[in-house]
JSON list of C-alpha atoms in Angstrom, two decimals:
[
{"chain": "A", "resi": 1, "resn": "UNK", "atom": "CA", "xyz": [-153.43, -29.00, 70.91]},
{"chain": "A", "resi": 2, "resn": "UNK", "atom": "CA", "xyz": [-152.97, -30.43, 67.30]},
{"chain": "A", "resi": 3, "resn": "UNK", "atom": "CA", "xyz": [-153.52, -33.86, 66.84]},
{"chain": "A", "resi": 4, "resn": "UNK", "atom": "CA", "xyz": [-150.84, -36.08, 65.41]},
{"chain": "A", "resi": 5, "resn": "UNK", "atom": "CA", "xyz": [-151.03, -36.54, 61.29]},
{"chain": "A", "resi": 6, "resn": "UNK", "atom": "CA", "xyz": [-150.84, -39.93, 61.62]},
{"chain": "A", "resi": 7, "resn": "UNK", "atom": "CA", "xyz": [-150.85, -40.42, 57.95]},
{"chain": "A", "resi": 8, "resn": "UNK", "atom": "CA", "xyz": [-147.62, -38.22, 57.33]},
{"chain": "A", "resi": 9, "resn": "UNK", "atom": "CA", "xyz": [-146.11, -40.35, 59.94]},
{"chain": "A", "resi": 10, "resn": "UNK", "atom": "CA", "xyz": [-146.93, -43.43, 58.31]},
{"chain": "A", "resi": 11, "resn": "UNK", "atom": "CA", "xyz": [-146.08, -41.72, 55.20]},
{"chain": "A", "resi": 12, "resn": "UNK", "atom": "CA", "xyz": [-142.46, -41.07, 56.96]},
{"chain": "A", "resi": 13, "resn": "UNK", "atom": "CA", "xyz": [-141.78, -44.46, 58.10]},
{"chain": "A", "resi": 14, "resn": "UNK", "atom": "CA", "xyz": [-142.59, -46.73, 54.76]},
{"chain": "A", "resi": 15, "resn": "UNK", "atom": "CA", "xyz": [-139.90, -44.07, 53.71]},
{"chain": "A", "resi": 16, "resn": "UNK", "atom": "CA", "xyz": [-137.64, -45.09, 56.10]},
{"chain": "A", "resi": 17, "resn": "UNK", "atom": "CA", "xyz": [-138.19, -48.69, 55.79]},
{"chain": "A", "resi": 18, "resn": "UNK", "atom": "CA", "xyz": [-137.61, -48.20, 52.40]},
{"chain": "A", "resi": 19, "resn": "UNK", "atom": "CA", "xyz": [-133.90, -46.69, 52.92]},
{"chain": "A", "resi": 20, "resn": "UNK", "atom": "CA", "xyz": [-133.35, -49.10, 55.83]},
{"chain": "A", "resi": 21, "resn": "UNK", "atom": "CA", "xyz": [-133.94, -52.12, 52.59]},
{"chain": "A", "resi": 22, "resn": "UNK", "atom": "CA", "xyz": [-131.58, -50.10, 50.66]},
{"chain": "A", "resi": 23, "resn": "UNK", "atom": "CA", "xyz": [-128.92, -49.95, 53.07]},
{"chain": "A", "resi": 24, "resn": "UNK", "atom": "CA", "xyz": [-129.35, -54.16, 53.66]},
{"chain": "A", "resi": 25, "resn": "UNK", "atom": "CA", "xyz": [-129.07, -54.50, 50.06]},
{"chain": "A", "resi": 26, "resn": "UNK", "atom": "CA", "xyz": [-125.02, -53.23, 50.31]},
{"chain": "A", "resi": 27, "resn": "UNK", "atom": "CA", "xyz": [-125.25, -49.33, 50.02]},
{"chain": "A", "resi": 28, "resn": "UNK", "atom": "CA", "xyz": [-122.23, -47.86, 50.09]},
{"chain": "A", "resi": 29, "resn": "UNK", "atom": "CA", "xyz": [-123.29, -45.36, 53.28]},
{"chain": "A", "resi": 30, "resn": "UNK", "atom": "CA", "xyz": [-125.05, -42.03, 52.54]},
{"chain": "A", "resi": 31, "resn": "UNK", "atom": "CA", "xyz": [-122.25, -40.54, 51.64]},
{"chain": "A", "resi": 32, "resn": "UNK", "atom": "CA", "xyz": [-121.37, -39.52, 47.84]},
{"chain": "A", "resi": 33, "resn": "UNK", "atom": "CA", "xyz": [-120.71, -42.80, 45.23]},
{"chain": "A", "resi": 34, "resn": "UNK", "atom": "CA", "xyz": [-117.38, -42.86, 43.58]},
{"chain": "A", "resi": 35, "resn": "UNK", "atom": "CA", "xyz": [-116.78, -45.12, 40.54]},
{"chain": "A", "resi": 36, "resn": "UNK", "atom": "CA", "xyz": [-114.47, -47.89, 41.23]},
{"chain": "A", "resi": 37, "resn": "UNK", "atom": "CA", "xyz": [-113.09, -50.65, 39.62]},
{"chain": "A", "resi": 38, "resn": "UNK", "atom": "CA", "xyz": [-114.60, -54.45, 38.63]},
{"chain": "A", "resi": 39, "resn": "UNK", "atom": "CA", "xyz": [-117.59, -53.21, 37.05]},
{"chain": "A", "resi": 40, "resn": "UNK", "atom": "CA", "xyz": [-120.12, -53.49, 34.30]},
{"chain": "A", "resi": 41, "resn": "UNK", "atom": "CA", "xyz": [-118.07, -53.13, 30.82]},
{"chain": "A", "resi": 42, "resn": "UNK", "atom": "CA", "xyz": [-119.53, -50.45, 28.30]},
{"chain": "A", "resi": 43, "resn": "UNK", "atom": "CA", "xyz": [-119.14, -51.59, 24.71]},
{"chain": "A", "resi": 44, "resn": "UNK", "atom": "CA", "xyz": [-116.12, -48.83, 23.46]},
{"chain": "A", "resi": 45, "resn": "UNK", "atom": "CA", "xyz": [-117.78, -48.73, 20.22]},
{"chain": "A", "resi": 46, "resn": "UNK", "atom": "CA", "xyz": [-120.59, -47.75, 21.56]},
{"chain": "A", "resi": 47, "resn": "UNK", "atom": "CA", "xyz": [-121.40, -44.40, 19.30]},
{"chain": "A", "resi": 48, "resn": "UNK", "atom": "CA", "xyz": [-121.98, -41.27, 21.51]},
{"chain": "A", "resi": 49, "resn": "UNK", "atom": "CA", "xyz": [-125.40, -39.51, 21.30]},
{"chain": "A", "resi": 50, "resn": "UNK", "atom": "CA", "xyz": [-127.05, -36.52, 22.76]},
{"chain": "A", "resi": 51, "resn": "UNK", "atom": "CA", "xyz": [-126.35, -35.71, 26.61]},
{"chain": "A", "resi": 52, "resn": "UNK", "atom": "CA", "xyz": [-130.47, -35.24, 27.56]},
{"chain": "A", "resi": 53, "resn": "UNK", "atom": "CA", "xyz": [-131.32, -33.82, 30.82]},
{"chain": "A", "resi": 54, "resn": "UNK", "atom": "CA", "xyz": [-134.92, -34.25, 31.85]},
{"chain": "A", "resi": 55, "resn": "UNK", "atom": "CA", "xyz": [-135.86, -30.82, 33.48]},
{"chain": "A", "resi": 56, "resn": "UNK", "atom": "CA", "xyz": [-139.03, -30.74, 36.24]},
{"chain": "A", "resi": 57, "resn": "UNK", "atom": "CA", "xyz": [-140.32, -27.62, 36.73]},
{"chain": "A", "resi": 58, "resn": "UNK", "atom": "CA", "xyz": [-140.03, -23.95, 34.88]},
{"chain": "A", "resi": 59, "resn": "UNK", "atom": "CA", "xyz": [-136.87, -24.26, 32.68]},
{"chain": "A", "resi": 60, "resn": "UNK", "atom": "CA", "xyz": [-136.28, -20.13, 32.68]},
{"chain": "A", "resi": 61, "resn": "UNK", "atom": "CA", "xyz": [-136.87, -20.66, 36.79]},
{"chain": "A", "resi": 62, "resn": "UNK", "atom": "CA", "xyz": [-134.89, -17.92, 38.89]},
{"chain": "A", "resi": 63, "resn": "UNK", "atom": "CA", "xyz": [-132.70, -20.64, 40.17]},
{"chain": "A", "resi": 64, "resn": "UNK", "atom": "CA", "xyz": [-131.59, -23.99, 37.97]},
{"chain": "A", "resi": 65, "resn": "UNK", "atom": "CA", "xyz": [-130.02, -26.78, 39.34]},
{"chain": "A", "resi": 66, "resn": "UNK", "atom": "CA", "xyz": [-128.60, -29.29, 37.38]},
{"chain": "A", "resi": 67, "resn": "UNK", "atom": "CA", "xyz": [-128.24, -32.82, 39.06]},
{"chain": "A", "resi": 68, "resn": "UNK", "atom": "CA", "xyz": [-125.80, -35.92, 37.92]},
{"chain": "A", "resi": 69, "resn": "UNK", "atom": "CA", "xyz": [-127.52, -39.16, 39.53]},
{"chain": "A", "resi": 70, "resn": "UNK", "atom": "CA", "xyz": [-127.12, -43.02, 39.37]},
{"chain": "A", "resi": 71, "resn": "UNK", "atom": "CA", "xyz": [-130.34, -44.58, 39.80]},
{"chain": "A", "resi": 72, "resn": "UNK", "atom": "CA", "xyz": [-128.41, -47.42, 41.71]},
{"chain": "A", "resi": 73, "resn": "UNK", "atom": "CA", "xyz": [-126.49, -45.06, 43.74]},
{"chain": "A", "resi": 74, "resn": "UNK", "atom": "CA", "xyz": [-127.49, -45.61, 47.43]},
{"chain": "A", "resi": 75, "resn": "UNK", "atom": "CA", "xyz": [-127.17, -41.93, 48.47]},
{"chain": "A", "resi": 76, "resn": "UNK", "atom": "CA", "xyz": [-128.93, -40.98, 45.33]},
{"chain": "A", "resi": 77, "resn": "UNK", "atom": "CA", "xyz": [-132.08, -43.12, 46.50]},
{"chain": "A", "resi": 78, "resn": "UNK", "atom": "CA", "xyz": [-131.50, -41.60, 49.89]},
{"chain": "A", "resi": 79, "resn": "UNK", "atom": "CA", "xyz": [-131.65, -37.77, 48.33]},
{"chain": "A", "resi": 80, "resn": "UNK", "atom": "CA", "xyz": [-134.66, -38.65, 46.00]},
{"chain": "A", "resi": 81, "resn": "UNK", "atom": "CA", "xyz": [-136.89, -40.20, 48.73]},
{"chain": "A", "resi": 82, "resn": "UNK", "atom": "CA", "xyz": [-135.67, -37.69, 51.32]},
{"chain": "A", "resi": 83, "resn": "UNK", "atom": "CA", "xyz": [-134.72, -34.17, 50.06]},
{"chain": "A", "resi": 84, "resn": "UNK", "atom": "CA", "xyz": [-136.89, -34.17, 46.56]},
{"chain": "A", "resi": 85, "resn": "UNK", "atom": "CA", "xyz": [-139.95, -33.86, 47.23]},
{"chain": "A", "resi": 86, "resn": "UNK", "atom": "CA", "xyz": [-139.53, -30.73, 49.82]},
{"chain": "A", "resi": 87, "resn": "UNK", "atom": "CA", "xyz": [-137.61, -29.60, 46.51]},
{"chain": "A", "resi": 88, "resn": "UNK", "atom": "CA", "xyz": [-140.87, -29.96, 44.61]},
{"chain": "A", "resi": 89, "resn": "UNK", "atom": "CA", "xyz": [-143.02, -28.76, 47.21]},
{"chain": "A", "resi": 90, "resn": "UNK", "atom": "CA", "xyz": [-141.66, -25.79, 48.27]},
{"chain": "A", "resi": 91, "resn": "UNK", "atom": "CA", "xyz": [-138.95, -24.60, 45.34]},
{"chain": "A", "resi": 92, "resn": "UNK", "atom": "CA", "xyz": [-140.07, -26.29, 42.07]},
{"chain": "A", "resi": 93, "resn": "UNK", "atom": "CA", "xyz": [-143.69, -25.68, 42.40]},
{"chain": "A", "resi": 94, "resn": "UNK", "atom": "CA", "xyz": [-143.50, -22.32, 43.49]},
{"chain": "A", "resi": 95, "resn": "UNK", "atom": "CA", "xyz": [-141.43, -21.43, 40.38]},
{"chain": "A", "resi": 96, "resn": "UNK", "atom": "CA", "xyz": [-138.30, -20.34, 42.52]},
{"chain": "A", "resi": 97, "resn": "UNK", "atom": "CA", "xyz": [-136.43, -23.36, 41.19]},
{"chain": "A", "resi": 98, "resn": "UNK", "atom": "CA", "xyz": [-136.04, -26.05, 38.26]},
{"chain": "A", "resi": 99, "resn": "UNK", "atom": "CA", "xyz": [-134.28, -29.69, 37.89]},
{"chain": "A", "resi": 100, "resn": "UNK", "atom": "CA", "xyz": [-132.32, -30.48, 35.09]},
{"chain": "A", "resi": 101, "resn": "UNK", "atom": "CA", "xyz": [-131.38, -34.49, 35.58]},
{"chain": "A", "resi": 102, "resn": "UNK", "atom": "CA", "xyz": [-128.82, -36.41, 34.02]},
{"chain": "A", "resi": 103, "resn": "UNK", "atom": "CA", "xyz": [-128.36, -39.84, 34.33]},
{"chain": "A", "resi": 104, "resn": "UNK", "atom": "CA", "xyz": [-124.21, -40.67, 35.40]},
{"chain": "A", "resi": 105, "resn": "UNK", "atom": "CA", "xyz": [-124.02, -44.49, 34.90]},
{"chain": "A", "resi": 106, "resn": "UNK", "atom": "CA", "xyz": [-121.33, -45.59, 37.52]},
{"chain": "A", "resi": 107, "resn": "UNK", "atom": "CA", "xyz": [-119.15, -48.73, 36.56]},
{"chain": "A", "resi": 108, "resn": "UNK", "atom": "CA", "xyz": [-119.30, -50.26, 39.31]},
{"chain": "A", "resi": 109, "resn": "UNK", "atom": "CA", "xyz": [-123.42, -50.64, 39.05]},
{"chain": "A", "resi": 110, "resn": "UNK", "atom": "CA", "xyz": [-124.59, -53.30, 37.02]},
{"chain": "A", "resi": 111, "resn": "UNK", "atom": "CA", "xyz": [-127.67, -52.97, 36.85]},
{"chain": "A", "resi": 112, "resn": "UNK", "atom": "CA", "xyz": [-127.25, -48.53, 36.21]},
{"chain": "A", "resi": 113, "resn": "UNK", "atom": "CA", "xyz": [-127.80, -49.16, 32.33]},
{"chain": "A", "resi": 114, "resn": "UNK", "atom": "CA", "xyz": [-130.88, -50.97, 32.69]},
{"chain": "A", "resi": 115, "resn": "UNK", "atom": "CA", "xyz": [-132.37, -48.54, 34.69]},
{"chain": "A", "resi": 116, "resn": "UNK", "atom": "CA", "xyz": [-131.55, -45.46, 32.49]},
{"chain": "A", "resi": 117, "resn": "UNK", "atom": "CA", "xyz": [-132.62, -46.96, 29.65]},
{"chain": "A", "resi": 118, "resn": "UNK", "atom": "CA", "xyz": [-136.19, -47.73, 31.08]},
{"chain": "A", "resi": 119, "resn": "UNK", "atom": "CA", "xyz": [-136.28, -44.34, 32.20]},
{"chain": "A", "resi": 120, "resn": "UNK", "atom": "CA", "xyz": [-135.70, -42.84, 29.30]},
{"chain": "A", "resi": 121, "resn": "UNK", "atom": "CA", "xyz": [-138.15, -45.23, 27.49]},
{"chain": "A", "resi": 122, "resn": "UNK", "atom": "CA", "xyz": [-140.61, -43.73, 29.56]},
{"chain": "A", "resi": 123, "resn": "UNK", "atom": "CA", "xyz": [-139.97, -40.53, 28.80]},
{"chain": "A", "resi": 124, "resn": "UNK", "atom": "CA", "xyz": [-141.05, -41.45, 24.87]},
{"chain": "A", "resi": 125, "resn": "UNK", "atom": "CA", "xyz": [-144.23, -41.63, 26.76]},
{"chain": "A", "resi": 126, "resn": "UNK", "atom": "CA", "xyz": [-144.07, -38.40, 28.84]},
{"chain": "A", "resi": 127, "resn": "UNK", "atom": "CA", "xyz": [-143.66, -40.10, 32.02]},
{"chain": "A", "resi": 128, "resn": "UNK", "atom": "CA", "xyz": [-139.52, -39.68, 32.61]},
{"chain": "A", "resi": 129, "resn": "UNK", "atom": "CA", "xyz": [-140.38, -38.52, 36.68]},
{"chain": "A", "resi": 130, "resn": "UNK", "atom": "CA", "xyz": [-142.83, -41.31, 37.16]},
{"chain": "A", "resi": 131, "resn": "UNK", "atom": "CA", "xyz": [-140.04, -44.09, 36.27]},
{"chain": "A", "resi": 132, "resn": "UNK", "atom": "CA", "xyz": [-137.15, -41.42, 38.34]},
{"chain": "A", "resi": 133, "resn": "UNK", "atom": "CA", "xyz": [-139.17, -41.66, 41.37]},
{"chain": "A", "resi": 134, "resn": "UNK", "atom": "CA", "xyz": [-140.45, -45.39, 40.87]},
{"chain": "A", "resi": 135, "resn": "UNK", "atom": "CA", "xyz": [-136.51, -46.37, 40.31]},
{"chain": "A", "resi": 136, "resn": "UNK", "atom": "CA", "xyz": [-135.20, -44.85, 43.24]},
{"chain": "A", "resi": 137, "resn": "UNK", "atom": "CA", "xyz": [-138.12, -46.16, 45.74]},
{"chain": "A", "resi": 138, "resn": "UNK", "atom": "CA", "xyz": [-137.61, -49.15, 44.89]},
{"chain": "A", "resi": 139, "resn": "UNK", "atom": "CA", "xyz": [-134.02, -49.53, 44.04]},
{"chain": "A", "resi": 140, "resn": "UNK", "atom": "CA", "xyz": [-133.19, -52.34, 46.57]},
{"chain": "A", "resi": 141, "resn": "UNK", "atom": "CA", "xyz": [-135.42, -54.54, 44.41]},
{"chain": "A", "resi": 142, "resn": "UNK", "atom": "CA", "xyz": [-133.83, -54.18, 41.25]},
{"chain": "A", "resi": 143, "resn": "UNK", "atom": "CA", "xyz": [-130.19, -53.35, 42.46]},
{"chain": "A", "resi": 144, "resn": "UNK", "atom": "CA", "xyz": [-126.92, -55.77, 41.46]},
{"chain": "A", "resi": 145, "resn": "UNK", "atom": "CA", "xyz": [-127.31, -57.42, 44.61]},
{"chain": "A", "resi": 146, "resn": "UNK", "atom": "CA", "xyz": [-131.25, -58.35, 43.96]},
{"chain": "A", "resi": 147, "resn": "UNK", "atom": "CA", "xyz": [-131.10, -59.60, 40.52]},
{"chain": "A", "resi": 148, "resn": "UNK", "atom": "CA", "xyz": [-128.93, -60.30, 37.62]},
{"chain": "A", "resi": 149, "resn": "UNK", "atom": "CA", "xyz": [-131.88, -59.73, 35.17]},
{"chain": "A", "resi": 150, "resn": "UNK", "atom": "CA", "xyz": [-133.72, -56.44, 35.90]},
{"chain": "A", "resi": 151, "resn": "UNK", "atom": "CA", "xyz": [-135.07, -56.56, 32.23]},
{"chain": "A", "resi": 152, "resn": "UNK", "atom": "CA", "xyz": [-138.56, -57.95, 34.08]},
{"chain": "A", "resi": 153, "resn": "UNK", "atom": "CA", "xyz": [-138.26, -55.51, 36.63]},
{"chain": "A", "resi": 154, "resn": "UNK", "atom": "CA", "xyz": [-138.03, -52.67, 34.59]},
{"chain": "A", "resi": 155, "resn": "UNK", "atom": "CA", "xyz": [-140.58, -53.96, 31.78]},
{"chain": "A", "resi": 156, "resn": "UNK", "atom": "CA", "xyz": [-143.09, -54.76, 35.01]},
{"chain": "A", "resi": 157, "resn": "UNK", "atom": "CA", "xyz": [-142.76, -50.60, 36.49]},
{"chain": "A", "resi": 158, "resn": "UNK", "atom": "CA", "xyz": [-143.82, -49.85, 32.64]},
{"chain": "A", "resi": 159, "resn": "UNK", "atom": "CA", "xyz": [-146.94, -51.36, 33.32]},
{"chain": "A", "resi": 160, "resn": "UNK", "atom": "CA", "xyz": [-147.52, -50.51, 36.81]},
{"chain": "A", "resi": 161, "resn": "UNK", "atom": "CA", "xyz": [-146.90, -47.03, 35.33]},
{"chain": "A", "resi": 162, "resn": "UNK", "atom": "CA", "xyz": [-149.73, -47.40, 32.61]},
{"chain": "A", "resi": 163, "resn": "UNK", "atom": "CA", "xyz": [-147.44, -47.19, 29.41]},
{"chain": "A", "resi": 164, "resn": "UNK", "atom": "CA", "xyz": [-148.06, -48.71, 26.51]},
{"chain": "A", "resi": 165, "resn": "UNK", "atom": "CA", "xyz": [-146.09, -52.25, 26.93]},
{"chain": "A", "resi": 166, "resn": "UNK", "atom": "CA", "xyz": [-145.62, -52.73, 23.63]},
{"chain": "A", "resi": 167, "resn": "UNK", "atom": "CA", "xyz": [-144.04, -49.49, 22.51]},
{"chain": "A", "resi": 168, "resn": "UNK", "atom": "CA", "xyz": [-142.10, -49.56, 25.81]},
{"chain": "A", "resi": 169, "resn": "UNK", "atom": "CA", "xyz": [-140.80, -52.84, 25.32]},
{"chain": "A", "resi": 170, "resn": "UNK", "atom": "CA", "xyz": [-139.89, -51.83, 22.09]},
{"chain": "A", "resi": 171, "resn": "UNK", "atom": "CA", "xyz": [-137.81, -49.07, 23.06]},
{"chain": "A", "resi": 172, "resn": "UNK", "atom": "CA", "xyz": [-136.21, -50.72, 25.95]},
{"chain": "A", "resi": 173, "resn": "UNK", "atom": "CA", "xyz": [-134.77, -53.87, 24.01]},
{"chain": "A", "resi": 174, "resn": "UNK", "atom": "CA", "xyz": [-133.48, -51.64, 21.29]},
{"chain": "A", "resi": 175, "resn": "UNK", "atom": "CA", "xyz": [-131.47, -50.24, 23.29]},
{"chain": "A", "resi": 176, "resn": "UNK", "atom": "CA", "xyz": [-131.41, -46.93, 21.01]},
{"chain": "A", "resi": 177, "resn": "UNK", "atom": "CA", "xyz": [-131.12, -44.73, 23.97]},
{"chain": "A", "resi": 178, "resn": "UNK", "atom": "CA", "xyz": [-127.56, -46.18, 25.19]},
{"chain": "A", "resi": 179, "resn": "UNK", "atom": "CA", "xyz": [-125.70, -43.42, 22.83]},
{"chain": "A", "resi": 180, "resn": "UNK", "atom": "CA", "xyz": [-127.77, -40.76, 24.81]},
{"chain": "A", "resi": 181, "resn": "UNK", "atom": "CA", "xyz": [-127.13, -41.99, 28.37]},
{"chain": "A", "resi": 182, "resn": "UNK", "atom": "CA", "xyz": [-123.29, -42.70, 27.10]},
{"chain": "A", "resi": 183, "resn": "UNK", "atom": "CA", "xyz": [-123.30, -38.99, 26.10]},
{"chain": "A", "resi": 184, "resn": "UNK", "atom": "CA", "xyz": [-124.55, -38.16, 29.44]},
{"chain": "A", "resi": 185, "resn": "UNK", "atom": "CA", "xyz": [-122.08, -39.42, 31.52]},
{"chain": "A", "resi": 186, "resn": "UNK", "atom": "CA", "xyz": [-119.49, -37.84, 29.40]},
{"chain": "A", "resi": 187, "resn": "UNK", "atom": "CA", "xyz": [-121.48, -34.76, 30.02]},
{"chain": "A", "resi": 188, "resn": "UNK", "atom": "CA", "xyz": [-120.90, -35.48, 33.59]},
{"chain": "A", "resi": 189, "resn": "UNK", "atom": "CA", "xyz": [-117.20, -35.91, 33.68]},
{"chain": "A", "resi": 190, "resn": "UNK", "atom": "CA", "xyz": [-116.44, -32.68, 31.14]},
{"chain": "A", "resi": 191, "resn": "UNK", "atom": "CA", "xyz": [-118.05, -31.07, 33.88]},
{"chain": "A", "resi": 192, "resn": "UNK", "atom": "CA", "xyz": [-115.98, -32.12, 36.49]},
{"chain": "A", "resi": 193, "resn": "UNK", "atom": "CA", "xyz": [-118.17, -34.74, 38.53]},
{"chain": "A", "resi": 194, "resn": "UNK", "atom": "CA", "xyz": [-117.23, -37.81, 40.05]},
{"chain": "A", "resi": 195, "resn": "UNK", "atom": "CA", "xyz": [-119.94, -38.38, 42.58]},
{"chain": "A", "resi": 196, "resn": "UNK", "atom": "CA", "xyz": [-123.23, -38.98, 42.97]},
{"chain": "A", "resi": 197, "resn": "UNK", "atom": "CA", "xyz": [-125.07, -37.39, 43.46]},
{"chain": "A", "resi": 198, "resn": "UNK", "atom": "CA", "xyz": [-123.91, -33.94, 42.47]},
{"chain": "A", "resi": 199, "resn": "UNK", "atom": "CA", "xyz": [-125.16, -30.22, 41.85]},
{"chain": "A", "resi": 200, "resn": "UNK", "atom": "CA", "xyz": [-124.55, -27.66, 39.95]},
{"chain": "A", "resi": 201, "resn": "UNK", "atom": "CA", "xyz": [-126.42, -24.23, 40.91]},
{"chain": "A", "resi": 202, "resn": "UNK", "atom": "CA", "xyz": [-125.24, -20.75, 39.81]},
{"chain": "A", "resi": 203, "resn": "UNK", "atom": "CA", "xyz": [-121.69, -22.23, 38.49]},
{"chain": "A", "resi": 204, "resn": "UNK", "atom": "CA", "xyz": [-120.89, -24.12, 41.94]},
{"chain": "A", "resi": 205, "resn": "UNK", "atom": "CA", "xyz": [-120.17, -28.03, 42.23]},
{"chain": "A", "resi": 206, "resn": "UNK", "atom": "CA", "xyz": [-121.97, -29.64, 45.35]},
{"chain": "A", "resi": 207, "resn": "UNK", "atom": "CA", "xyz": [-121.84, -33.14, 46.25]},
{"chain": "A", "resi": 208, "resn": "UNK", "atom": "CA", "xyz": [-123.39, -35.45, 48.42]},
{"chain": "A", "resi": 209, "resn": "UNK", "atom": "CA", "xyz": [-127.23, -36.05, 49.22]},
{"chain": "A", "resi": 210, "resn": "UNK", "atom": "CA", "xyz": [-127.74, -32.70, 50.37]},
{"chain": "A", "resi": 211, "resn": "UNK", "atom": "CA", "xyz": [-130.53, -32.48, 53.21]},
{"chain": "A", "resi": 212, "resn": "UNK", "atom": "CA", "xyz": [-133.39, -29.67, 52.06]},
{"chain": "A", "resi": 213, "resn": "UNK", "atom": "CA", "xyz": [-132.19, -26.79, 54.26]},
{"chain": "A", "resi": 214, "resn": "UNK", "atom": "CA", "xyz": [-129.09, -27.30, 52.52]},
{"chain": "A", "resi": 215, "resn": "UNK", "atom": "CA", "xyz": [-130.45, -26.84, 49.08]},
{"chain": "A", "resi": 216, "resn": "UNK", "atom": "CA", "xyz": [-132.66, -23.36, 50.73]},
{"chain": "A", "resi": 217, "resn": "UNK", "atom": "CA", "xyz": [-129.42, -22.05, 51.72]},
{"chain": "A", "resi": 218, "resn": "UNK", "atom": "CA", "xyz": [-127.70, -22.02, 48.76]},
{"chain": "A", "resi": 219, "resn": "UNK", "atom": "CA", "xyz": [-130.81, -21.31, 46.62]},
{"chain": "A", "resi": 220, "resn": "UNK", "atom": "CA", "xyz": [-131.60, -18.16, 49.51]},
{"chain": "A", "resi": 221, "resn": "UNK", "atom": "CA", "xyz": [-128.01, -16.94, 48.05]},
{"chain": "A", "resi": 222, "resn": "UNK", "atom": "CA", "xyz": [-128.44, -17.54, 43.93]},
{"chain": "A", "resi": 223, "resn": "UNK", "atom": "CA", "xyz": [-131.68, -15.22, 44.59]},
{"chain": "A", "resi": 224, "resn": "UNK", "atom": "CA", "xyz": [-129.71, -12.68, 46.89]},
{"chain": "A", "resi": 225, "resn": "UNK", "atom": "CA", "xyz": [-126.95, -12.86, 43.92]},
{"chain": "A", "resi": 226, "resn": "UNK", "atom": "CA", "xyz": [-130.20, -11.95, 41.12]},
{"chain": "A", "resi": 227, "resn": "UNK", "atom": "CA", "xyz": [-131.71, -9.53, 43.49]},
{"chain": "A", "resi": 228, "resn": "UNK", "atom": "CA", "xyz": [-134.83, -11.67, 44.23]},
{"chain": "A", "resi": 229, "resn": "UNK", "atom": "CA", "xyz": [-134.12, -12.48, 47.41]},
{"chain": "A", "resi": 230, "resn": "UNK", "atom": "CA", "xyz": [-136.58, -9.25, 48.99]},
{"chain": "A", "resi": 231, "resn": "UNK", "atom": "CA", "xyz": [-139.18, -9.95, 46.47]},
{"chain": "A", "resi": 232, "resn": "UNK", "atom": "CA", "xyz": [-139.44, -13.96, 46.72]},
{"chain": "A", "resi": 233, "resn": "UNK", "atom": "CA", "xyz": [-138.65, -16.30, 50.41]},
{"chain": "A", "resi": 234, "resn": "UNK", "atom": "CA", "xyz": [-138.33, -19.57, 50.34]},
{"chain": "A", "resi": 235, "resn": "UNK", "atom": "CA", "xyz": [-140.23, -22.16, 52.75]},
{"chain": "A", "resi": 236, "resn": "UNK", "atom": "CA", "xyz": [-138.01, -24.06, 55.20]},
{"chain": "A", "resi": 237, "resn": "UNK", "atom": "CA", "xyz": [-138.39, -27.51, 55.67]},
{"chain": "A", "resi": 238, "resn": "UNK", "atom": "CA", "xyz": [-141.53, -28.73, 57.61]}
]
């Protein structure tokens, strides 16, 4: 008989903890965020830059999803700690898939901006994913509900993540990235979204924090649709 992995297991329930925290800070269920009203004010002036999506993985991959997220959106946390990283195990780094994420600031998060903007400071340095995945693990720390002022927050997962603090702090009190993550909201809605988080693969909207065999399933049928489906399988879910 197999032992146990204990370790996974542990592994498992920090994760869960970790949602459990999110869920006490005020998520809004694991269901997909709308925007609503009495939130954070964008300045209208504001000029609009480049939408950038950050892509993991091969960008000419067989299958390309494109994902709209809030990095204070509860079910977006839920989907990035859950679903992602079978997504990187078993689609991205087997070259069946790639990620292309944009950042969809919802109104009524406060604290959205912040984020976004020390994520894509990070990327200056090359480390975009590092700050995605340290955002979302540890988003009931930073959230509206946690703090007013997540400028220390967000300056302190800089250094945790080994960037240059200087440079970084440069970047993120500019502000020169708020055109870009303005443009990539707009991005979102021309597309059609209004949740997060949502999909796009092969032309179709999903929405919702879609559990992995989800994702398989509708990945199984974009390689069916290109004929790959004989030549490549993908791994279920563990």
């Amino acid at each position: 008989m197999a032992k146990p992995n204990v370790r996974a297991s542990q592994k498992q329930f920090t994760y869960l903890i970790a949602l459990i925290a999110i869920v006490g800070a005020g998520a809004l269920g694991w269901a997909a965020t709308r925007p609503k009203g009495g939130a954070v004010a964008v300045d209208p002036n504001l000029p609009v830059g480049t939408a950038e999506g950050f892509v993991l993985g091969k960008p000419d991959a067989p299958v390309q999803i494109v994902e709209f997220a809030d990095f204070e959106c509860p079910a977006c946390a839920q989907f990035a700690m859950l679903t992602e990283p079978d997504i990187r195990a078993r689609l991205i780094n087997t070259g069946l898939v790639s990620v292309k994420f944009y950042v969809f600031p919802l109104p009524m998060h406060k604290n959205t901006w912040a984020a976004s903007n020390a994520a894509f400071c990070a990327n200056e340095q090359g480390k975009f994913w590092e700050m995605h995945d340290r955002l979302f693990y540890t988003q009931d720390l930073w959230g509206t509900l946690s703090t007013t002022n997540p400028d220390k927050k967000m300056k302190g997962y800089a250094k945790d993540l080994g960037l240059d603090e200087g440079k970084f702090d440069e970047c993120y009190d500019s502000q020169r990235h708020y055109p870009n993550i303005k443009a990539s909201g707009i991005e979102a809605q021309n597309r059609g979204i209004d949740e997060t988080p949502s999909f796009i693969i092969g032309g179709k909207k999903y929405a919702g924090s879609l559990p992995y065999d989800a994702i398989k399933r509708i990945v199984d049928e974009e390689l069916a649709k290109s004929g790959q489906a004989n030549a490549t399988k993908t791994p279920g879910a563990k």
